Amino acid sequence: MFGTLASGDIEPARLRRDLRITCNLGFSCGGFEDIGMRLEGENLVPRGAEENREVVAETAPFQVERPLFQQTQKLVVGYALTPKKKKSFLQPKLEFMARRKGICFVPIDLNRPLSEQGPFDVVLHKLLGKEWQDVIEDYQQKHPEVTVLDPPSAIKRIYNRQSMLQGMADLNLSDCSGSIYVPKQLVVLKDSASSADRVVEAGLKFPLVAKPLWIDGTAKSHQLFLAYDKHSLAELEPPLVLQEFVNHGGVMFKVFVVGDIIKVVRRFSLPNVSSNCEKAKANGVFKFPRVSSAAASADNADLEPSVAELPPKPFLEALVKELRTLLGLRLFNIDMIREHGSKNVFSVIDINYFPGYGKMPDYEPVVVDFFHNLAQAKHKKRHYK
């Protein structure tokens, strides 16, 4: 912006009048530590150096002072993530933007007691296992002032597809421009071949979406299949959940939730299935394509307006508010579909804790704003105590 200037070409009086010069001494966890300089004759001298009377003989390349970089540390986030989650979530751009807001991400050492680390303002985690759950719950009891994202007991509910969608029918969405329901489903714990009779008794109609009962962080737990007839059930591996397939125009909405912030993206899904699929000899098991990746994005596709139209904003805001209370979570996403041929009748078919935010366009400012709001809330709480 200013070009390259040699120290002998700079008029000291003009510098005093027009610019505030700082010397950047590097980065620490709390942000950029900028120490101001003053001009003495033709030289730049650190403030407070009068006692030492040391004169800087040459001026280094200078920077115009940016108050945004001078903010003190506001929030320390200790994180315990799998290597895969860390790589996808803690991108350099996110960490850079976070530092500008005074937010620092610090890794948690799993080989040391958590209570001996920190201090943390927030603990961000996504690890499985009873041992880790006990560690977090014990830490929560001893450090109630620390925000844990999210409570293990709430996360545990989401990892079971039987309990995941319970309570959806009781959500208060009567004043919204849309309605929500959960497709009929049946849990099969063993012997999927003999589940055909139970499917009939439960009133489920083929085709059925088959999902693993447990979400354990593996790719296999996210593999979905479409069973076209009762004979194909024998090909499925229990424990699993069988859920009625709902025609939805081949588009699914992934609703990302980061605290109070909501962002929606479209993903390609399965096309509509004919009601007389058995007559058309469509049988066996069909594996669903992965719809979570950015490659499956339908945001820029040429779709029918009735299919592509996003769920109404007031409806999403009311739904997310209710779900935050029901689930006790702040970081999650909802997989939704619009019933084909309807205006705004939606089905929630899946909920995921701490999803792949890196697959959400421009996720960095959304996440940073969330943690910045946490920092402000904590500051106000301390101030008014």
Tab-separated table of C-alpha atoms in Angstrom:
chain	number	residue	atom	x	y	z
A	1	MET	CA	0.000	0.000	0.000
A	2	PHE	CA	2.825	2.415	0.941
A	3	GLY	CA	5.550	0.949	-1.275
A	4	THR	CA	9.123	0.424	-0.026
A	5	LEU	CA	10.605	3.286	1.983
A	6	ALA	CA	14.200	3.732	3.168
A	7	SER	CA	14.641	5.315	6.584
A	8	GLY	CA	16.523	8.290	5.151
A	9	ASP	CA	13.589	9.111	2.859
A	10	ILE	CA	11.061	9.415	5.663
A	11	GLU	CA	10.322	12.852	7.002
A	12	PRO	CA	10.110	12.428	10.822
A	13	ALA	CA	7.671	15.291	11.311
A	14	ARG	CA	5.284	13.842	8.750
A	15	LEU	CA	5.518	10.424	10.385
A	16	ARG	CA	4.720	11.910	13.778
A	17	ARG	CA	1.702	13.628	12.329
A	18	ASP	CA	0.262	10.979	10.041
A	19	LEU	CA	1.284	7.568	11.319
A	20	ARG	CA	1.491	5.554	14.521
A	21	ILE	CA	4.407	3.126	14.171
A	22	THR	CA	4.542	-0.243	15.930
A	23	CYS	CA	7.101	-3.011	16.095
A	24	ASN	CA	5.611	-6.475	15.808
A	25	LEU	CA	7.483	-8.791	18.156
A	26	GLY	CA	5.686	-12.003	17.217
A	27	PHE	CA	2.658	-14.016	18.278
A	28	SER	CA	1.761	-15.625	21.554
A	29	CYS	CA	-1.352	-17.545	22.577
A	30	GLY	CA	-3.037	-14.290	23.530
A	31	GLY	CA	-2.620	-12.543	20.184
A	32	PHE	CA	-0.098	-10.221	18.538
A	33	GLU	CA	2.070	-8.375	21.067
A	34	ASP	CA	2.701	-4.973	19.514
A	35	ILE	CA	5.016	-2.606	21.391
A	36	GLY	CA	4.832	1.043	20.355
A	37	MET	CA	7.861	2.981	19.079
A	38	ARG	CA	8.755	6.663	19.190
A	39	LEU	CA	10.928	8.758	16.897
A	40	GLU	CA	14.167	10.250	18.241
A	41	GLY	CA	15.799	12.312	15.543
A	42	GLU	CA	15.948	10.082	12.507
A	43	ASN	CA	15.649	6.844	14.499
A	44	LEU	CA	12.852	4.688	15.881
A	45	VAL	CA	13.272	3.941	19.593
A	46	PRO	CA	11.123	1.644	21.790
A	47	ARG	CA	9.035	3.532	24.338
A	48	GLY	CA	10.532	3.321	27.816
A	49	ALA	CA	14.086	2.985	26.506
A	50	GLU	CA	15.212	6.330	27.967
A	51	GLU	CA	17.000	4.601	30.853
A	52	ASN	CA	19.073	2.424	28.520
A	53	ARG	CA	19.688	5.196	25.998
A	54	GLU	CA	20.033	2.560	23.297
A	55	VAL	CA	19.406	4.031	19.861
A	56	VAL	CA	18.119	1.935	16.991
A	57	ALA	CA	20.465	2.722	14.147
A	58	GLU	CA	18.209	1.513	11.330
A	59	THR	CA	14.482	1.301	10.961
A	60	ALA	CA	12.907	-2.063	10.137
A	61	PRO	CA	9.980	-2.266	7.720
A	62	PHE	CA	7.094	-0.722	9.609
A	63	GLN	CA	3.421	-1.483	9.936
A	64	VAL	CA	0.470	0.781	10.396
A	65	GLU	CA	-1.001	-0.123	13.789
A	66	ARG	CA	-4.143	-2.255	13.565
A	67	PRO	CA	-6.071	-2.221	16.841
A	68	LEU	CA	-7.776	-5.509	15.892
A	69	PHE	CA	-4.458	-7.352	16.313
A	70	GLN	CA	-3.800	-5.787	19.692
A	71	GLN	CA	-6.727	-7.378	21.471
A	72	THR	CA	-5.819	-9.316	24.593
A	73	GLN	CA	-6.706	-12.956	24.962
A	74	LYS	CA	-10.436	-13.431	25.533
A	75	LEU	CA	-11.094	-17.140	25.231
A	76	VAL	CA	-8.962	-20.285	25.596
A	77	VAL	CA	-10.486	-23.337	23.926
A	78	GLY	CA	-8.984	-26.679	24.900
A	79	TYR	CA	-9.767	-29.280	22.266
A	80	ALA	CA	-9.759	-33.079	22.247
A	81	LEU	CA	-10.412	-34.246	18.698
A	82	THR	CA	-9.490	-37.201	16.548
A	83	PRO	CA	-6.683	-36.482	14.038
A	84	LYS	CA	-9.233	-36.560	11.216
A	85	LYS	CA	-11.567	-34.087	12.942
A	86	LYS	CA	-8.698	-31.792	13.891
A	87	LYS	CA	-7.453	-31.709	10.303
A	88	SER	CA	-10.866	-30.922	8.827
A	89	PHE	CA	-11.968	-28.441	11.499
A	90	LEU	CA	-8.868	-26.546	12.665
A	91	GLN	CA	-7.911	-25.167	9.290
A	92	PRO	CA	-5.241	-22.402	9.216
A	93	LYS	CA	-7.811	-19.835	8.111
A	94	LEU	CA	-10.039	-20.645	11.085
A	95	GLU	CA	-7.186	-20.375	13.582
A	96	PHE	CA	-5.996	-17.108	12.044
A	97	MET	CA	-9.463	-15.544	12.167
A	98	ALA	CA	-9.906	-16.812	15.736
A	99	ARG	CA	-6.626	-15.225	16.895
A	100	ARG	CA	-7.785	-11.878	15.531
A	101	LYS	CA	-10.742	-12.138	17.902
A	102	GLY	CA	-8.599	-13.212	20.851
A	103	ILE	CA	-9.602	-16.897	20.638
A	104	CYS	CA	-6.871	-19.467	21.172
A	105	PHE	CA	-7.169	-23.215	20.459
A	106	VAL	CA	-4.990	-25.389	22.713
A	107	PRO	CA	-4.653	-29.189	22.315
A	108	ILE	CA	-5.569	-31.346	25.317
A	109	ASP	CA	-2.977	-33.961	26.237
A	110	LEU	CA	-4.901	-37.219	26.637
A	111	ASN	CA	-1.985	-38.727	28.574
A	112	ARG	CA	-2.313	-36.188	31.396
A	113	PRO	CA	-5.180	-35.518	33.819
A	114	LEU	CA	-7.490	-32.920	32.303
A	115	SER	CA	-7.775	-31.014	35.596
A	116	GLU	CA	-4.010	-30.358	35.519
A	117	GLN	CA	-4.207	-28.634	32.141
A	118	GLY	CA	-5.424	-25.224	31.119
A	119	PRO	CA	-6.953	-23.162	32.511
A	120	PHE	CA	-9.608	-23.371	29.811
A	121	ASP	CA	-12.679	-21.270	29.197
A	122	VAL	CA	-14.129	-23.882	26.851
A	123	VAL	CA	-13.500	-27.586	26.277
A	124	LEU	CA	-14.326	-28.692	22.737
A	125	HIS	CA	-14.362	-32.435	22.236
A	126	LYS	CA	-15.419	-35.267	19.986
A	127	LEU	CA	-14.009	-38.522	21.293
A	128	LEU	CA	-15.822	-41.791	21.875
A	129	GLY	CA	-15.611	-44.257	24.723
A	130	LYS	CA	-16.765	-44.640	28.315
A	131	GLU	CA	-13.376	-43.644	29.695
A	132	TRP	CA	-13.420	-40.260	27.980
A	133	GLN	CA	-17.043	-39.695	28.973
A	134	ASP	CA	-16.109	-40.254	32.626
A	135	VAL	CA	-13.191	-37.823	32.315
A	136	ILE	CA	-15.396	-35.056	30.900
A	137	GLU	CA	-18.221	-35.576	33.388
A	138	ASP	CA	-15.768	-35.483	36.302
A	139	TYR	CA	-14.187	-32.330	34.873
A	140	GLN	CA	-17.598	-30.676	34.505
A	141	GLN	CA	-18.373	-31.278	38.182
A	142	LYS	CA	-15.044	-29.866	39.344
A	143	HIS	CA	-15.003	-26.941	36.911
A	144	PRO	CA	-18.571	-25.683	36.433
A	145	GLU	CA	-17.204	-22.346	35.196
A	146	VAL	CA	-15.856	-24.054	32.032
A	147	THR	CA	-18.182	-24.472	29.039
A	148	VAL	CA	-18.086	-28.059	27.743
A	149	LEU	CA	-19.120	-28.500	24.118
A	150	ASP	CA	-21.137	-30.570	24.482
A	151	PRO	CA	-22.253	-32.601	27.533
A	152	PRO	CA	-21.459	-36.330	27.043
A	153	SER	CA	-24.928	-37.384	28.193
A	154	ALA	CA	-26.511	-35.270	25.431
A	155	ILE	CA	-24.079	-36.527	22.804
A	156	LYS	CA	-24.740	-40.146	23.774
A	157	ARG	CA	-28.376	-39.777	22.776
A	158	ILE	CA	-27.390	-38.698	19.255
A	159	TYR	CA	-25.110	-41.698	18.804
A	160	ASN	CA	-28.134	-44.009	19.040
A	161	ARG	CA	-30.532	-43.732	16.106
A	162	GLN	CA	-33.341	-45.180	18.203
A	163	SER	CA	-33.221	-42.322	20.727
A	164	MET	CA	-31.940	-39.671	18.319
A	165	LEU	CA	-35.345	-38.598	16.978
A	166	GLN	CA	-37.449	-39.257	20.076
A	167	GLY	CA	-39.493	-36.258	21.162
A	168	MET	CA	-39.657	-34.670	17.709
A	169	ALA	CA	-43.456	-34.963	17.654
A	170	ASP	CA	-43.685	-32.828	20.803
A	171	LEU	CA	-41.833	-29.821	19.383
A	172	ASN	CA	-43.805	-26.584	19.472
A	173	LEU	CA	-43.898	-25.475	15.837
A	174	SER	CA	-47.583	-24.569	15.580
A	175	ASP	CA	-46.960	-20.908	14.694
A	176	CYS	CA	-44.386	-21.602	11.995
A	177	SER	CA	-44.651	-21.721	8.223
A	178	GLY	CA	-43.929	-25.442	8.072
A	179	SER	CA	-44.478	-28.764	9.782
A	180	ILE	CA	-42.160	-31.565	10.825
A	181	TYR	CA	-42.507	-35.282	11.355
A	182	VAL	CA	-40.350	-38.383	11.639
A	183	PRO	CA	-40.867	-41.273	9.197
A	184	LYS	CA	-42.055	-44.529	10.746
A	185	GLN	CA	-39.171	-46.679	11.875
A	186	LEU	CA	-38.372	-50.013	13.489
A	187	VAL	CA	-35.297	-51.155	15.437
A	188	VAL	CA	-33.818	-54.553	14.555
A	189	LEU	CA	-31.323	-55.791	17.139
A	190	LYS	CA	-30.686	-59.234	15.657
A	191	ASP	CA	-31.811	-61.647	12.953
A	192	SER	CA	-32.858	-59.144	10.303
A	193	ALA	CA	-34.220	-61.984	8.128
A	194	SER	CA	-37.050	-62.627	10.586
A	195	SER	CA	-37.884	-58.933	10.896
A	196	ALA	CA	-40.217	-59.011	7.888
A	197	ASP	CA	-43.205	-59.955	10.048
A	198	ARG	CA	-42.411	-57.139	12.479
A	199	VAL	CA	-42.235	-54.688	9.583
A	200	VAL	CA	-45.756	-55.658	8.548
A	201	GLU	CA	-47.022	-55.479	12.139
A	202	ALA	CA	-45.552	-51.992	12.567
A	203	GLY	CA	-47.295	-50.821	9.386
A	204	LEU	CA	-44.098	-49.889	7.557
A	205	LYS	CA	-44.189	-49.830	3.786
A	206	PHE	CA	-41.388	-50.708	1.394
A	207	PRO	CA	-38.947	-49.453	0.333
A	208	LEU	CA	-37.178	-48.998	3.683
A	209	VAL	CA	-34.009	-47.105	4.517
A	210	ALA	CA	-31.663	-49.264	6.618
A	211	LYS	CA	-29.238	-47.468	8.944
A	212	PRO	CA	-26.762	-48.807	11.525
A	213	LEU	CA	-28.210	-48.355	15.023
A	214	TRP	CA	-25.013	-46.946	16.490
A	215	ILE	CA	-22.971	-44.014	15.223
A	216	ASP	CA	-19.463	-44.864	16.352
A	217	GLY	CA	-17.372	-42.469	14.266
A	218	THR	CA	-16.555	-45.009	11.566
A	219	ALA	CA	-17.504	-44.685	7.911
A	220	LYS	CA	-19.531	-47.875	8.238
A	221	SER	CA	-21.873	-46.258	10.770
A	222	HIS	CA	-22.913	-43.740	8.097
A	223	GLN	CA	-23.578	-46.310	5.365
A	224	LEU	CA	-27.244	-46.317	4.370
A	225	PHE	CA	-29.101	-48.893	2.292
A	226	LEU	CA	-32.483	-49.027	0.596
A	227	ALA	CA	-34.331	-52.344	0.990
A	228	TYR	CA	-36.991	-52.798	-1.700
A	229	ASP	CA	-38.708	-55.928	-0.377
A	230	LYS	CA	-38.950	-58.200	2.662
A	231	HIS	CA	-36.551	-60.754	1.177
A	232	SER	CA	-33.771	-58.149	0.957
A	233	LEU	CA	-33.846	-57.657	4.743
A	234	ALA	CA	-31.795	-60.838	5.118
A	235	GLU	CA	-28.876	-59.054	3.406
A	236	LEU	CA	-28.672	-56.403	6.131
A	237	GLU	CA	-26.442	-56.587	9.171
A	238	PRO	CA	-28.070	-55.792	12.557
A	239	PRO	CA	-28.301	-53.936	14.837
A	240	LEU	CA	-30.011	-51.431	12.586
A	241	VAL	CA	-32.939	-49.068	12.159
A	242	LEU	CA	-35.464	-49.513	9.355
A	243	GLN	CA	-37.115	-46.269	8.296
A	244	GLU	CA	-39.788	-45.650	5.670
A	245	PHE	CA	-38.423	-44.000	2.555
A	246	VAL	CA	-40.047	-40.645	1.790
A	247	ASN	CA	-40.000	-39.292	-1.752
A	248	HIS	CA	-38.282	-35.901	-1.643
A	249	GLY	CA	-37.273	-34.968	-5.166
A	250	GLY	CA	-33.701	-36.193	-4.795
A	251	VAL	CA	-32.565	-33.272	-2.626
A	252	MET	CA	-31.751	-33.210	1.070
A	253	PHE	CA	-31.157	-30.170	3.270
A	254	LYS	CA	-28.270	-30.248	5.708
A	255	VAL	CA	-28.991	-27.691	8.418
A	256	PHE	CA	-25.775	-26.801	10.249
A	257	VAL	CA	-26.225	-25.393	13.752
A	258	VAL	CA	-23.460	-23.512	15.573
A	259	GLY	CA	-25.047	-22.124	18.723
A	260	ASP	CA	-27.630	-19.601	17.550
A	261	ILE	CA	-26.238	-19.558	14.015
A	262	ILE	CA	-27.947	-21.584	11.278
A	263	LYS	CA	-26.647	-22.341	7.786
A	264	VAL	CA	-28.362	-24.572	5.207
A	265	VAL	CA	-26.867	-26.363	2.208
A	266	ARG	CA	-28.467	-28.643	-0.370
A	267	ARG	CA	-27.174	-32.125	-1.101
A	268	PHE	CA	-28.169	-34.567	-3.814
A	269	SER	CA	-29.965	-37.630	-2.477
A	270	LEU	CA	-31.900	-40.576	-3.925
A	271	PRO	CA	-34.503	-39.806	-6.594
A	272	ASN	CA	-38.151	-40.546	-5.992
A	273	VAL	CA	-39.093	-44.227	-5.874
A	274	SER	CA	-42.173	-45.533	-7.642
A	275	SER	CA	-44.885	-46.881	-5.339
A	276	ASN	CA	-45.150	-50.023	-7.453
A	277	CYS	CA	-41.441	-50.825	-7.214
A	278	GLU	CA	-42.156	-54.507	-6.514
A	279	LYS	CA	-44.195	-54.802	-9.678
A	280	ALA	CA	-41.326	-53.200	-11.553
A	281	LYS	CA	-39.090	-55.995	-10.196
A	282	ALA	CA	-36.977	-53.558	-8.211
A	283	ASN	CA	-35.761	-55.793	-5.423
A	284	GLY	CA	-32.685	-56.383	-3.301
A	285	VAL	CA	-30.612	-53.783	-1.464
A	286	PHE	CA	-29.316	-50.528	-2.919
A	287	LYS	CA	-26.468	-48.643	-1.235
A	288	PHE	CA	-27.070	-44.919	-0.730
A	289	PRO	CA	-24.508	-42.519	-2.182
A	290	ARG	CA	-22.686	-40.373	0.370
A	291	VAL	CA	-24.461	-37.027	0.594
A	292	SER	CA	-22.280	-35.390	3.240
A	293	SER	CA	-19.387	-34.453	0.956
A	294	ALA	CA	-19.112	-31.110	-0.793
A	295	ALA	CA	-18.963	-33.008	-4.082
A	296	ALA	CA	-22.639	-33.900	-3.582
A	297	SER	CA	-23.618	-30.246	-3.339
A	298	ALA	CA	-26.816	-29.283	-5.157
A	299	ASP	CA	-26.631	-25.576	-4.319
A	300	ASN	CA	-25.786	-24.523	-7.880
A	301	ALA	CA	-27.719	-27.241	-9.693
A	302	ASP	CA	-30.589	-26.509	-12.068
A	303	LEU	CA	-33.464	-27.816	-9.951
A	304	GLU	CA	-37.200	-27.336	-9.942
A	305	PRO	CA	-38.042	-24.367	-7.695
A	306	SER	CA	-40.398	-26.493	-5.590
A	307	VAL	CA	-37.518	-28.893	-4.889
A	308	ALA	CA	-34.672	-26.404	-4.530
A	309	GLU	CA	-36.464	-23.877	-2.305
A	310	LEU	CA	-34.858	-23.791	1.137
A	311	PRO	CA	-37.008	-24.342	4.219
A	312	PRO	CA	-38.530	-21.061	5.458
A	313	LYS	CA	-36.228	-19.123	7.779
A	314	PRO	CA	-38.811	-18.657	10.593
A	315	PHE	CA	-39.514	-22.383	10.499
A	316	LEU	CA	-35.818	-23.278	10.755
A	317	GLU	CA	-35.240	-20.806	13.578
A	318	ALA	CA	-38.145	-22.232	15.574
A	319	LEU	CA	-37.086	-25.828	14.863
A	320	VAL	CA	-33.459	-25.253	15.874
A	321	LYS	CA	-34.490	-23.412	19.031
A	322	GLU	CA	-36.700	-26.320	20.061
A	323	LEU	CA	-34.045	-28.900	19.209
A	324	ARG	CA	-31.339	-27.087	21.166
A	325	THR	CA	-33.549	-27.369	24.222
A	326	LEU	CA	-34.626	-30.950	23.532
A	327	LEU	CA	-31.130	-32.244	22.776
A	328	GLY	CA	-29.040	-30.021	25.043
A	329	LEU	CA	-26.560	-29.452	22.209
A	330	ARG	CA	-25.013	-26.393	20.565
A	331	LEU	CA	-23.014	-28.049	17.778
A	332	PHE	CA	-25.004	-30.321	15.497
A	333	ASN	CA	-26.616	-30.654	12.111
A	334	ILE	CA	-30.031	-31.841	10.985
A	335	ASP	CA	-30.648	-33.860	7.824
A	336	MET	CA	-34.055	-32.823	6.476
A	337	ILE	CA	-36.117	-33.607	3.408
A	338	ARG	CA	-39.234	-31.960	1.991
A	339	GLU	CA	-42.033	-34.394	1.222
A	340	HIS	CA	-42.362	-34.412	-2.541
A	341	GLY	CA	-45.385	-32.501	-3.778
A	342	SER	CA	-45.867	-30.616	-0.507
A	343	LYS	CA	-45.190	-26.953	0.164
A	344	ASN	CA	-43.427	-27.121	3.505
A	345	VAL	CA	-43.900	-30.562	5.051
A	346	PHE	CA	-40.508	-31.800	6.200
A	347	SER	CA	-39.023	-34.949	7.693
A	348	VAL	CA	-36.023	-35.002	10.013
A	349	ILE	CA	-34.196	-38.199	9.120
A	350	ASP	CA	-30.894	-37.827	10.967
A	351	ILE	CA	-29.062	-35.645	13.500
A	352	ASN	CA	-25.282	-35.516	13.814
A	353	TYR	CA	-23.194	-34.127	16.653
A	354	PHE	CA	-20.267	-31.811	15.780
A	355	PRO	CA	-20.585	-32.551	12.046
A	356	GLY	CA	-18.037	-31.841	9.326
A	357	TYR	CA	-18.232	-28.060	9.448
A	358	GLY	CA	-15.333	-27.917	7.018
A	359	LYS	CA	-17.800	-29.075	4.330
A	360	MET	CA	-19.978	-26.052	5.000
A	361	PRO	CA	-19.121	-23.088	2.726
A	362	ASP	CA	-17.385	-20.245	4.607
A	363	TYR	CA	-17.616	-22.079	7.904
A	364	GLU	CA	-14.716	-20.178	9.473
A	365	PRO	CA	-16.471	-16.854	10.224
A	366	VAL	CA	-19.535	-18.741	11.499
A	367	VAL	CA	-17.458	-20.745	13.984
A	368	VAL	CA	-15.399	-17.718	15.028
A	369	ASP	CA	-18.548	-15.659	15.644
A	370	PHE	CA	-19.902	-18.471	17.811
A	371	PHE	CA	-16.811	-18.560	20.030
A	372	HIS	CA	-16.623	-14.762	20.066
A	373	ASN	CA	-20.199	-14.638	21.364
A	374	LEU	CA	-19.233	-17.181	24.045
A	375	ALA	CA	-16.334	-14.960	25.072
A	376	GLN	CA	-18.584	-11.909	25.336
A	377	ALA	CA	-21.144	-13.842	27.386
A	378	LYS	CA	-18.451	-15.065	29.776
A	379	HIS	CA	-17.034	-11.547	30.108
A	380	LYS	CA	-20.441	-10.118	30.980
A	381	LYS	CA	-21.051	-12.898	33.515
A	382	ARG	CA	-17.754	-12.149	35.263
A	383	HIS	CA	-18.383	-8.409	35.121
A	384	TYR	CA	-21.784	-8.583	36.792
A	385	LYS	CA	-20.788	-11.011	39.537
